[in-house]
Short mmCIF file of C-alpha atoms in Angstrom, two decimals:
data_model
loop_
_atom_site.label_atom_id
_atom_site.label_comp_id
_atom_site.label_asym_id
_atom_site.label_seq_id
_atom_site.Cartn_x
_atom_site.Cartn_y
_atom_site.Cartn_z
CA UNK F 1 -15.49 45.96 17.89
CA UNK F 2 -12.50 47.62 19.49
CA UNK F 3 -9.25 48.37 17.69
CA UNK F 4 -7.42 45.48 19.40
CA UNK F 5 -10.13 43.00 18.34
CA UNK F 6 -9.90 44.17 14.72
CA UNK F 7 -6.10 43.87 14.74
CA UNK F 8 -6.29 40.37 16.24
CA UNK F 9 -8.83 39.29 13.62
CA UNK F 10 -6.63 40.71 10.84
CA UNK F 11 -3.66 38.73 12.20
CA UNK F 12 -5.76 35.56 12.23
CA UNK F 13 -6.81 36.17 8.63
CA UNK F 14 -3.18 36.76 7.60
CA UNK F 15 -2.18 33.44 9.15
CA UNK F 16 -5.00 31.66 7.36
CA UNK F 17 -4.05 33.31 4.05
CA UNK F 18 -0.39 32.28 4.43
CA UNK F 19 -1.40 28.75 5.33
CA UNK F 20 -3.75 28.55 2.34
CA UNK F 21 -1.05 29.88 -0.01
CA UNK F 22 1.37 27.26 1.28
CA UNK F 23 -1.14 24.47 0.64
CA UNK F 24 -1.86 25.83 -2.86
CA UNK F 25 1.87 25.89 -3.69
CA UNK F 26 2.27 22.28 -2.55
CA UNK F 27 -0.74 21.24 -4.60
CA UNK F 28 0.63 23.04 -7.67
CA UNK F 29 4.01 21.31 -7.30
CA UNK F 30 2.32 17.95 -7.02
CA UNK F 31 0.09 18.76 -10.03
CA UNK F 32 3.18 19.60 -12.10
CA UNK F 33 4.85 16.32 -11.14
CA UNK F 34 1.75 14.29 -11.98
CA UNK F 35 1.27 16.14 -15.29
CA UNK F 36 4.88 15.50 -16.29
CA UNK F 37 4.56 11.84 -15.34
CA UNK F 38 1.34 11.53 -17.36
CA UNK F 39 2.99 13.14 -20.40
CA UNK F 40 5.85 10.64 -20.28
CA UNK F 41 3.44 7.72 -20.07
CA UNK F 42 1.32 9.11 -22.93
CA UNK F 43 4.42 9.54 -25.12
CA UNK F 44 5.49 5.99 -24.30
CA UNK F 45 2.02 4.68 -25.16
CA UNK F 46 1.95 6.51 -28.50
CA UNK F 47 5.38 5.18 -29.47
CA UNK F 48 4.39 1.54 -28.85
CA UNK F 49 3.37 -0.45 -32.00
CA UNK F 50 -0.31 -1.34 -32.24
CA UNK F 51 -1.47 -4.96 -32.58
CA UNK F 52 -4.56 -6.16 -34.42
CA UNK F 53 -6.61 -5.90 -31.23
CA UNK F 54 -5.36 -2.36 -30.69
CA UNK F 55 -6.27 -1.30 -34.21
CA UNK F 56 -9.72 -2.83 -33.84
CA UNK F 57 -10.21 -1.06 -30.48
CA UNK F 58 -9.16 2.29 -31.98
CA UNK F 59 -11.56 1.75 -34.89
CA UNK F 60 -14.41 0.98 -32.43
CA UNK F 61 -13.64 4.12 -30.41
CA UNK F 62 -13.63 6.33 -33.53
CA UNK F 63 -16.94 4.80 -34.65
CA UNK F 64 -18.46 5.51 -31.21
CA UNK F 65 -17.20 9.11 -31.28
CA UNK F 66 -18.60 9.63 -34.79
CA UNK F 67 -21.94 8.18 -33.72
CA UNK F 68 -22.15 10.47 -30.64
CA UNK F 69 -21.26 13.50 -32.79
CA UNK F 70 -23.97 12.64 -35.30
CA UNK F 71 -21.50 12.20 -38.17
CA UNK F 72 -21.23 9.36 -40.60
CA UNK F 73 -18.26 7.02 -40.15
CA UNK F 74 -17.35 7.69 -43.80
CA UNK F 75 -17.21 11.47 -43.30
CA UNK F 76 -13.90 12.71 -41.92
CA UNK F 77 -14.15 15.41 -39.26
CA UNK F 78 -10.68 16.95 -39.83
CA UNK F 79 -7.96 17.11 -42.53
CA UNK F 80 -5.92 14.61 -40.49
CA UNK F 81 -8.72 12.06 -40.64
CA UNK F 82 -8.68 12.28 -44.45
CA UNK F 83 -5.31 10.54 -44.40
CA UNK F 84 -5.28 8.60 -41.13
CA UNK F 85 -8.72 6.98 -41.11
CA UNK F 86 -8.59 5.00 -44.41
CA UNK F 87 -5.14 3.66 -43.52
CA UNK F 88 -6.28 2.59 -40.04
CA UNK F 89 -9.43 0.97 -41.42
CA UNK F 90 -7.50 -0.93 -44.10
CA UNK F 91 -4.95 -2.20 -41.58
CA UNK F 92 -7.67 -3.26 -39.15
CA UNK F 93 -9.64 -5.12 -41.82
CA UNK F 94 -6.53 -6.86 -43.10
CA UNK F 95 -5.59 -8.02 -39.61
CA UNK F 96 -9.12 -9.31 -38.95
CA UNK F 97 -9.20 -11.22 -42.25
CA UNK F 98 -5.79 -12.75 -41.64
CA UNK F 99 -6.87 -13.82 -38.13
CA UNK F 100 -9.96 -15.53 -39.56
CA UNK F 101 -7.89 -17.33 -42.16
CA UNK F 102 -5.40 -18.55 -39.56
CA UNK F 103 -8.23 -20.32 -37.74
CA UNK F 104 -8.37 -22.89 -40.60
CA UNK F 105 -4.77 -23.74 -41.63
CA UNK F 106 -5.66 -25.90 -44.62
CA UNK F 107 -7.74 -23.26 -46.41
CA UNK F 108 -5.15 -21.42 -48.56
CA UNK F 109 -6.12 -18.74 -51.10
CA UNK F 110 -5.07 -19.33 -54.68
CA UNK F 111 -2.75 -16.31 -54.87
CA UNK F 112 -1.06 -16.88 -51.49
CA UNK F 113 2.60 -17.82 -51.78
CA UNK F 114 3.79 -20.98 -49.99
CA UNK F 115 7.26 -22.22 -49.06
CA UNK F 116 8.52 -25.82 -49.09
CA UNK F 117 11.27 -27.27 -46.90
CA UNK F 118 12.24 -30.50 -48.69
CA UNK F 119 14.54 -32.11 -46.11
CA UNK F 120 15.30 -32.02 -42.43
CA UNK F 121 13.17 -32.48 -39.32
CA UNK F 122 10.89 -29.55 -40.29
CA UNK F 123 10.00 -30.78 -43.80
CA UNK F 124 6.63 -29.51 -45.01
CA UNK F 125 4.77 -26.63 -46.63
CA UNK F 126 4.78 -23.28 -44.83
CA UNK F 127 2.61 -20.26 -45.43
CA UNK F 128 4.80 -17.48 -43.91
CA UNK F 129 8.41 -16.64 -44.77
CA UNK F 130 8.91 -15.37 -41.23
CA UNK F 131 8.34 -18.95 -40.07
CA UNK F 132 10.65 -20.55 -42.67
CA UNK F 133 13.63 -18.19 -42.33
CA UNK F 134 14.77 -19.17 -38.80
CA UNK F 135 14.37 -22.88 -39.67
CA UNK F 136 16.65 -22.84 -42.77
CA UNK F 137 19.08 -19.94 -42.25
CA UNK F 138 22.61 -21.33 -41.83
CA UNK F 139 21.45 -24.95 -42.21
CA UNK F 140 21.96 -27.41 -45.16
CA UNK F 141 18.25 -27.83 -45.91
CA UNK F 142 16.72 -27.37 -49.39
CA UNK F 143 13.77 -24.97 -49.61
CA UNK F 144 11.92 -23.00 -52.29
CA UNK F 145 8.90 -20.72 -52.65
CA UNK F 146 5.88 -21.30 -54.94
CA UNK F 147 2.91 -19.17 -55.97
CA UNK F 148 0.19 -21.62 -54.89
CA UNK F 149 -0.24 -24.53 -52.53
CA UNK F 150 -0.84 -26.98 -55.41
CA UNK F 151 2.53 -26.15 -57.03
CA UNK F 152 4.27 -26.51 -53.68
CA UNK F 153 2.69 -29.92 -53.07
CA UNK F 154 3.61 -31.18 -56.57
CA UNK F 155 7.23 -30.05 -56.08
CA UNK F 156 7.35 -31.89 -52.77
CA UNK F 157 6.13 -35.11 -54.44
CA UNK F 158 8.70 -34.82 -57.26
CA UNK F 159 11.50 -34.29 -54.73
CA UNK F 160 10.47 -37.39 -52.74
CA UNK F 161 10.40 -39.58 -55.94
CA UNK F 162 13.74 -38.26 -57.19
CA UNK F 163 15.58 -38.79 -53.87
CA UNK F 164 13.84 -42.08 -52.94
CA UNK F 165 12.34 -40.70 -49.73
CA UNK F 166 9.01 -41.93 -48.29
CA UNK F 167 6.18 -40.13 -50.06
CA UNK F 168 3.68 -38.44 -47.82
CA UNK F 169 0.10 -38.54 -49.06
CA UNK F 170 -0.52 -34.91 -48.06
CA UNK F 171 2.41 -32.65 -47.19
CA UNK F 172 1.91 -30.90 -43.86
CA UNK F 173 0.88 -27.23 -44.01
CA UNK F 174 2.40 -25.53 -40.96
CA UNK F 175 1.22 -22.17 -39.57
CA UNK F 176 3.05 -19.85 -37.17
CA UNK F 177 0.59 -20.76 -34.42
CA UNK F 178 1.71 -24.39 -34.52
CA UNK F 179 5.36 -23.35 -34.12
CA UNK F 180 4.55 -21.34 -30.97
CA UNK F 181 2.35 -23.99 -29.34
CA UNK F 182 4.18 -26.30 -26.89
CA UNK F 183 4.31 -30.00 -27.63
CA UNK F 184 1.85 -32.16 -25.74
CA UNK F 185 3.68 -34.38 -23.29
CA UNK F 186 3.17 -38.11 -23.34
CA UNK F 187 0.37 -39.38 -21.12
CA UNK F 188 2.00 -41.70 -18.52
CA UNK F 189 0.87 -45.29 -18.53
CA UNK F 190 0.17 -47.43 -15.50
CA UNK F 191 3.69 -48.87 -15.65
CA UNK F 192 5.17 -45.35 -15.77
CA UNK F 193 3.13 -44.31 -12.77
CA UNK F 194 4.36 -47.34 -10.82
CA UNK F 195 7.96 -46.17 -11.30
CA UNK F 196 7.22 -42.65 -10.02
CA UNK F 197 8.11 -41.82 -6.38
CA UNK F 198 5.32 -41.69 -3.85
CA UNK F 199 3.76 -38.24 -3.34
CA UNK F 200 2.84 -37.34 0.26
CA UNK F 201 -0.78 -36.43 0.87
CA UNK F 202 -1.23 -32.78 1.83
CA UNK F 203 -3.88 -32.29 4.54
CA UNK F 204 -6.66 -30.40 2.83
CA UNK F 205 -7.94 -28.90 6.06
CA UNK F 206 -4.60 -27.19 6.77
CA UNK F 207 -4.24 -25.91 3.20
CA UNK F 208 -7.75 -24.49 3.40
CA UNK F 209 -6.95 -22.47 6.54
CA UNK F 210 -3.62 -21.32 5.14
CA UNK F 211 -5.45 -19.50 2.33
CA UNK F 212 -7.29 -17.30 4.85
CA UNK F 213 -5.39 -14.04 5.31
CA UNK F 214 -5.35 -12.71 8.86
CA UNK F 215 -5.78 -8.94 8.84
CA UNK F 216 -3.56 -6.85 11.09
CA UNK F 217 -5.82 -5.05 13.62
CA UNK F 218 -3.53 -1.97 13.52
CA UNK F 219 -3.73 -1.43 9.74
CA UNK F 220 -5.97 1.35 8.48
CA UNK F 221 -6.83 3.18 5.30
CA UNK F 222 -4.09 5.30 3.75
CA UNK F 223 -3.82 8.88 5.05
CA UNK F 224 -1.87 11.25 2.75
CA UNK F 225 0.72 13.56 4.20
CA UNK F 226 -1.36 16.59 3.11
CA UNK F 227 -4.13 15.54 5.53
CA UNK F 228 -1.67 15.27 8.41
CA UNK F 229 -0.15 18.64 7.48
CA UNK F 230 -3.61 20.26 7.52
CA UNK F 231 -4.57 19.03 11.02
CA UNK F 232 -1.11 19.67 12.49
CA UNK F 233 -1.15 23.26 11.18
CA UNK F 234 -4.77 23.75 12.33
CA UNK F 235 -3.79 22.80 15.89
CA UNK F 236 -1.06 25.46 15.86
CA UNK F 237 -3.28 28.23 14.48
CA UNK F 238 -6.45 27.68 16.59
CA UNK F 239 -7.34 27.13 20.24
CA UNK F 240 -10.89 25.76 20.12
CA UNK F 241 -13.81 25.17 17.81
CA UNK F 242 -17.24 24.83 19.37
CA UNK F 243 -18.84 23.96 16.04
CA UNK F 244 -16.60 20.90 15.60
CA UNK F 245 -16.56 20.16 19.37
CA UNK F 246 -12.84 20.19 20.12
CA UNK F 247 -10.25 22.29 21.91
CA UNK F 248 -6.45 22.34 21.77
CA UNK F 249 -4.07 21.59 24.64
CA UNK F 250 -0.28 21.63 24.69
CA UNK F 251 1.83 18.75 26.06
CA UNK F 252 5.63 18.56 25.81
CA UNK F 253 5.63 21.16 23.04
CA UNK F 254 2.98 19.31 20.96
CA UNK F 255 -0.43 20.91 20.39
CA UNK F 256 -3.01 18.12 20.42
CA UNK F 257 -6.78 17.77 20.05
CA UNK F 258 -9.33 17.06 22.79
CA UNK F 259 -12.75 16.01 21.45
CA UNK F 260 -16.01 16.30 23.35
CA UNK F 261 -19.64 15.28 22.88
CA UNK F 262 -20.90 15.86 19.33
CA UNK F 263 -17.57 15.43 17.47
CA UNK F 264 -17.78 13.68 14.13
CA UNK F 265 -16.63 10.01 14.34
CA UNK F 266 -14.63 10.31 11.09
CA UNK F 267 -12.87 13.41 12.44
CA UNK F 268 -11.94 11.56 15.66
CA UNK F 269 -10.75 8.54 13.69
CA UNK F 270 -8.45 10.65 11.50
CA UNK F 271 -6.93 12.39 14.52
CA UNK F 272 -6.34 9.02 16.20
CA UNK F 273 -4.55 7.57 13.17
CA UNK F 274 -2.46 10.75 12.80
CA UNK F 275 -1.39 10.59 16.44
CA UNK F 276 -2.79 14.07 17.18
CA UNK F 277 -5.41 13.06 19.77
CA UNK F 278 -4.79 13.92 23.43
CA UNK F 279 -8.10 12.98 25.04
CA UNK F 280 -11.63 11.93 24.11
CA UNK F 281 -14.76 12.50 26.20
CA UNK F 282 -17.45 10.55 24.31
CA UNK F 283 -21.15 10.49 25.08
CA UNK F 284 -22.86 7.53 26.74
CA UNK F 285 -23.56 5.85 23.37
CA UNK F 286 -19.86 6.11 22.34
CA UNK F 287 -20.80 7.57 18.96
CA UNK F 288 -17.75 9.84 18.83
CA UNK F 289 -15.27 6.92 19.09
CA UNK F 290 -17.32 4.41 17.11
CA UNK F 291 -14.84 4.43 14.18
CA UNK F 292 -11.76 3.70 16.30
CA UNK F 293 -10.27 0.17 16.00
CA UNK F 294 -13.03 -2.35 16.87
CA UNK F 295 -11.04 -4.00 19.68
CA UNK F 296 -10.48 -0.62 21.36
CA UNK F 297 -14.22 0.12 21.29
CA UNK F 298 -14.93 -3.40 22.59
CA UNK F 299 -12.54 -2.86 25.50
CA UNK F 300 -14.38 0.36 26.40
CA UNK F 301 -17.74 -1.44 26.38
CA UNK F 302 -16.41 -4.30 28.53
CA UNK F 303 -14.96 -1.81 31.02
CA UNK F 304 -18.29 -0.02 31.43
CA UNK F 305 -20.27 -3.26 31.69
CA UNK F 306 -18.00 -5.39 33.91
CA UNK F 307 -16.08 -2.83 36.00
CA UNK F 308 -18.41 0.17 36.23
CA UNK F 309 -21.45 -2.17 35.98
CA UNK F 310 -23.33 0.51 34.07
CA UNK F 311 -23.33 0.56 30.24
CA UNK F 312 -24.57 4.18 30.26
CA UNK F 313 -21.84 5.79 32.36
CA UNK F 314 -19.46 8.15 30.61
CA UNK F 315 -15.75 7.42 30.41
CA UNK F 316 -12.68 9.29 29.20
CA UNK F 317 -9.77 8.11 27.07
CA UNK F 318 -6.35 9.73 27.47
CA UNK F 319 -3.89 9.17 24.63
CA UNK F 320 -0.11 9.29 24.47
CA UNK F 321 0.63 8.69 20.80
CA UNK F 322 3.43 8.93 18.28
CA UNK F 323 2.99 10.80 15.01
CA UNK F 324 1.96 8.98 11.85
CA UNK F 325 4.78 7.79 9.58
CA UNK F 326 5.05 7.15 5.83
CA UNK F 327 7.09 4.68 3.79
CA UNK F 328 10.19 6.38 2.42
CA UNK F 329 10.19 7.27 -1.30
CA UNK F 330 12.05 9.75 -3.48
CA UNK F 331 9.27 12.25 -2.80
CA UNK F 332 7.37 11.57 0.42
CA UNK F 333 4.25 13.21 -1.04
CA UNK F 334 4.07 10.24 -3.45
CA UNK F 335 4.18 7.64 -0.65
CA UNK F 336 1.22 5.26 -0.71
CA UNK F 337 1.80 3.35 2.55
CA UNK F 338 1.47 4.35 6.21
CA UNK F 339 3.33 3.06 9.25
CA UNK F 340 0.63 3.13 11.98
CA UNK F 341 1.23 5.29 15.04
CA UNK F 342 1.96 3.83 18.49
CA UNK F 343 -0.59 4.53 21.24
CA UNK F 344 -0.69 4.21 25.03
CA UNK F 345 -4.33 4.68 26.08
CA UNK F 346 -5.47 5.24 29.66
CA UNK F 347 -9.19 4.78 30.29
CA UNK F 348 -11.26 5.71 33.35
CA UNK F 349 -14.52 7.02 34.74
CA UNK F 350 -15.32 10.60 33.71
CA UNK F 351 -15.89 13.00 36.58
CA UNK F 352 -17.95 16.15 36.31
CA UNK F 353 -15.01 18.38 35.45
CA UNK F 354 -12.44 17.99 32.68
CA UNK F 355 -8.93 18.41 34.10
CA UNK F 356 -7.26 19.33 30.77
CA UNK F 357 -6.42 23.02 30.36
CA UNK F 358 -7.13 24.41 26.87
CA UNK F 359 -4.68 26.69 25.08
CA UNK F 360 -5.42 30.40 25.14
CA UNK F 361 -2.94 31.57 22.51
CA UNK F 362 -2.01 30.42 19.04
CA UNK F 363 1.45 29.20 18.09
CA UNK F 364 3.74 30.10 15.24
CA UNK F 365 3.58 27.61 12.38
CA UNK F 366 6.39 25.04 12.25
CA UNK F 367 8.75 25.95 9.36
CA UNK F 368 9.60 23.14 6.93
CA UNK F 369 7.26 20.69 8.64
CA UNK F 370 8.06 17.84 6.23
CA UNK F 371 11.78 18.03 7.03
CA UNK F 372 11.15 18.32 10.77
CA UNK F 373 8.74 15.36 10.92
CA UNK F 374 11.37 12.61 11.62
CA UNK F 375 12.66 14.58 14.63
CA UNK F 376 9.13 15.32 15.91
CA UNK F 377 8.08 11.72 15.37
CA UNK F 378 11.11 10.43 17.33
CA UNK F 379 10.26 12.82 20.18
CA UNK F 380 6.68 11.55 20.31
CA UNK F 381 7.92 7.93 20.41
CA UNK F 382 10.20 8.84 23.32
CA UNK F 383 7.23 10.40 25.15
CA UNK F 384 5.20 7.19 24.71
CA UNK F 385 8.04 5.09 26.15
CA UNK F 386 8.62 7.45 29.09
CA UNK F 387 4.90 7.54 29.89
CA UNK F 388 4.78 3.74 30.10
CA UNK F 389 7.94 3.52 32.21
CA UNK F 390 6.81 6.25 34.61
CA UNK F 391 3.28 4.93 35.22
CA UNK F 392 3.51 1.12 34.98
CA UNK F 393 5.47 -0.84 37.59
CA UNK F 394 5.44 -4.45 38.76
CA UNK F 395 3.51 -3.39 41.89
CA UNK F 396 1.15 -0.91 40.16
CA UNK F 397 -2.57 -1.41 40.56
CA UNK F 398 -3.50 -1.43 36.88
CA UNK F 399 -5.06 -3.80 34.40
CA UNK F 400 -4.20 -4.18 30.71
CA UNK F 401 -7.47 -4.19 28.75
CA UNK F 402 -6.02 -4.54 25.26
CA UNK F 403 -2.57 -4.95 23.70
CA UNK F 404 -1.33 -5.22 20.11
CA UNK F 405 1.87 -4.30 18.30
CA UNK F 406 0.86 -0.62 18.17
CA UNK F 407 -1.66 -0.18 21.01
CA UNK F 408 -1.43 -0.64 24.80
CA UNK F 409 -4.63 0.10 26.71
CA UNK F 410 -4.79 0.20 30.54
CA UNK F 411 -7.16 1.09 33.40
CA UNK F 412 -6.82 1.49 37.16
CA UNK F 413 -7.55 -1.59 39.27
CA UNK F 414 -7.95 -2.57 42.92
CA UNK F 415 -5.42 -5.38 42.57
CA UNK F 416 -1.72 -5.44 41.71
CA UNK F 417 -0.90 -6.05 38.08
CA UNK F 418 -0.95 -9.74 37.14
CA UNK F 419 2.06 -11.62 35.65
CA UNK F 420 0.14 -12.04 32.38
CA UNK F 421 -0.39 -8.29 32.04
CA UNK F 422 3.24 -7.74 32.99
CA UNK F 423 4.33 -9.91 30.07
CA UNK F 424 2.03 -7.97 27.74
CA UNK F 425 3.71 -4.73 28.80
CA UNK F 426 7.13 -6.30 28.23
CA UNK F 427 6.10 -7.46 24.76
CA UNK F 428 4.95 -3.95 23.83
CA UNK F 429 7.99 -2.21 25.39
CA UNK F 430 10.50 -4.62 23.81
CA UNK F 431 9.94 -2.99 20.41
CA UNK F 432 11.20 0.34 21.79
CA UNK F 433 14.17 -1.21 23.61
CA UNK F 434 15.54 -2.89 20.44
CA UNK F 435 14.35 -0.11 18.10
CA UNK F 436 12.39 -2.81 16.29
CA UNK F 437 9.54 -0.42 15.51
CA UNK F 438 7.52 -0.32 12.29
CA UNK F 439 8.73 3.14 11.30
CA UNK F 440 10.84 4.67 8.56
CA UNK F 441 14.65 4.50 8.64
CA UNK F 442 14.93 8.28 9.11
CA UNK F 443 12.76 8.08 12.23
CA UNK F 444 14.76 5.13 13.61
CA UNK F 445 17.97 7.14 13.33
CA UNK F 446 16.42 10.04 15.24
CA UNK F 447 14.73 7.80 17.83
CA UNK F 448 18.11 6.38 18.91
CA UNK F 449 18.79 9.62 20.79
CA UNK F 450 15.33 9.73 22.46
CA UNK F 451 15.17 6.08 23.58
CA UNK F 452 16.19 4.87 27.03
CA UNK F 453 19.85 4.91 27.94
CA UNK F 454 20.05 1.11 28.26
CA UNK F 455 18.60 0.41 24.81
CA UNK F 456 20.59 -1.19 21.96
CA UNK F 457 19.96 -0.97 18.24
CA UNK F 458 21.77 -0.91 14.91
CA UNK F 459 21.95 2.90 14.92
CA UNK F 460 23.82 3.22 18.22
CA UNK F 461 27.54 4.14 18.10
CA UNK F 462 29.88 1.18 18.54
CA UNK F 463 31.25 2.50 21.87
CA UNK F 464 27.75 2.81 23.32
CA UNK F 465 26.91 -0.73 22.24
CA UNK F 466 29.94 -2.17 24.05
CA UNK F 467 29.13 -0.24 27.23
CA UNK F 468 25.50 -1.35 27.11
CA UNK F 469 26.40 -5.03 26.62
CA UNK F 470 28.96 -4.96 29.47
CA UNK F 471 26.57 -3.19 31.87
CA UNK F 472 23.68 -5.57 31.10
CA UNK F 473 25.74 -8.78 31.28
CA UNK F 474 25.15 -9.24 35.03
CA UNK F 475 21.53 -8.07 35.14
CA UNK F 476 18.34 -10.00 34.62
CA UNK F 477 16.81 -9.09 31.26
CA UNK F 478 13.23 -9.44 32.51
CA UNK F 479 13.32 -7.43 35.71
CA UNK F 480 9.86 -5.98 35.04
CA UNK F 481 8.30 -9.41 35.70
CA UNK F 482 9.78 -9.71 39.18
CA UNK F 483 6.94 -8.95 41.66
CA UNK F 484 7.46 -6.12 44.08
CA UNK F 485 10.37 -4.58 42.16
CA UNK F 486 9.90 -1.12 40.67
CA UNK F 487 11.51 -0.31 37.35
CA UNK F 488 13.60 2.80 37.03
CA UNK F 489 11.56 5.38 35.10
CA UNK F 490 12.89 8.24 33.05
CA UNK F 491 11.77 11.76 33.90
CA UNK F 492 8.81 12.91 31.87
#
């Protein structure tokens, strides 16, 4: 190796070391936040009072631990257990016994104290003072406590005889569970049902279909911001990788991936969702793009079968995509929801040569990538809009193969674009014109300066809104559907 080769390799290693240190620092910061959050939750859990079920669960866990350690449940393993374990066991057993006794309210132990409310709507014998206190506090009702249920019942009889009140054969023994249970409503009779208003019949077939949730074809599994950061930084620090079958090209200041035959489908899928894919040159079996959205893969198969009339011919896919977005939180590294990227895909027959020029030099890493993402994302959205406006006209010979809220897929055609496809383009482009995109608020604010001059949104200055409304008042809002008329395109 020459001296220049060694110096270049050392520089590459220094860049990789700096990038790795940056990732480690971010991971450490996130680990500290998660550890602090876990400590707060653990402290909150320890401060909460335990119920009978909690005590029983703790007792079962300690028994299982003692059994795995080969120790007897009666032998404490530490000085703390000498004090804590007997208390926990006694409390658990007492709670279990009390729960069993509550299941039969009329079985009262001899030594259990009972309370009698002699008058009022809640007259009867109660077993718990916590139940009696809210019923008699501040109210003119006579009550008294007795050692046993028999003494309480005899006192209730004597009170009824002395005050000439109807004697109950057995005074009611009320438990706390009966106080908490709601009263059973009266069962309506036939006459009551006749007085009720008529209830319309709900079609069962419609209610059955309403329960079926329609999945959005653009939704995908969550991609953390660390994954996006890794692939974005990798594109800046490398030019090609024959082992992973990709090379890097630069377009409008963005370094994007171009995948060839042999690329891993999961790798291609991640790049597509991140908005970092520039072109794909799959093999004849389409294995490389097999994990892209199913309707995109289906459109590729239909194009080969119906247009090229050869299911084995190779095609290419050219992408103009926006960068992936995340739902805004206090710390964007804690975000758990993605806003899918927007894609304009051009598909065609692959010739023998690839017309994309790979990068020959690396690029300096973007400083403070997380803070610069809203600006970069707005730029990529502006590039998607300009690409559509500069390549699709009302007299263009193209065909729209697939369209959704986030994807517009087109191919060249021998005929002029149909009115139906023109409306599909309008529906996709309308989101950009009104800034009604599924993106974060920070990106919407930045995109206002990269959108077309005639757009209108809530983030435009008031003066610009008035000028836009006055200039558009005499124009047709759907000029792109007029046949033979070319739309004015912005410069790429």
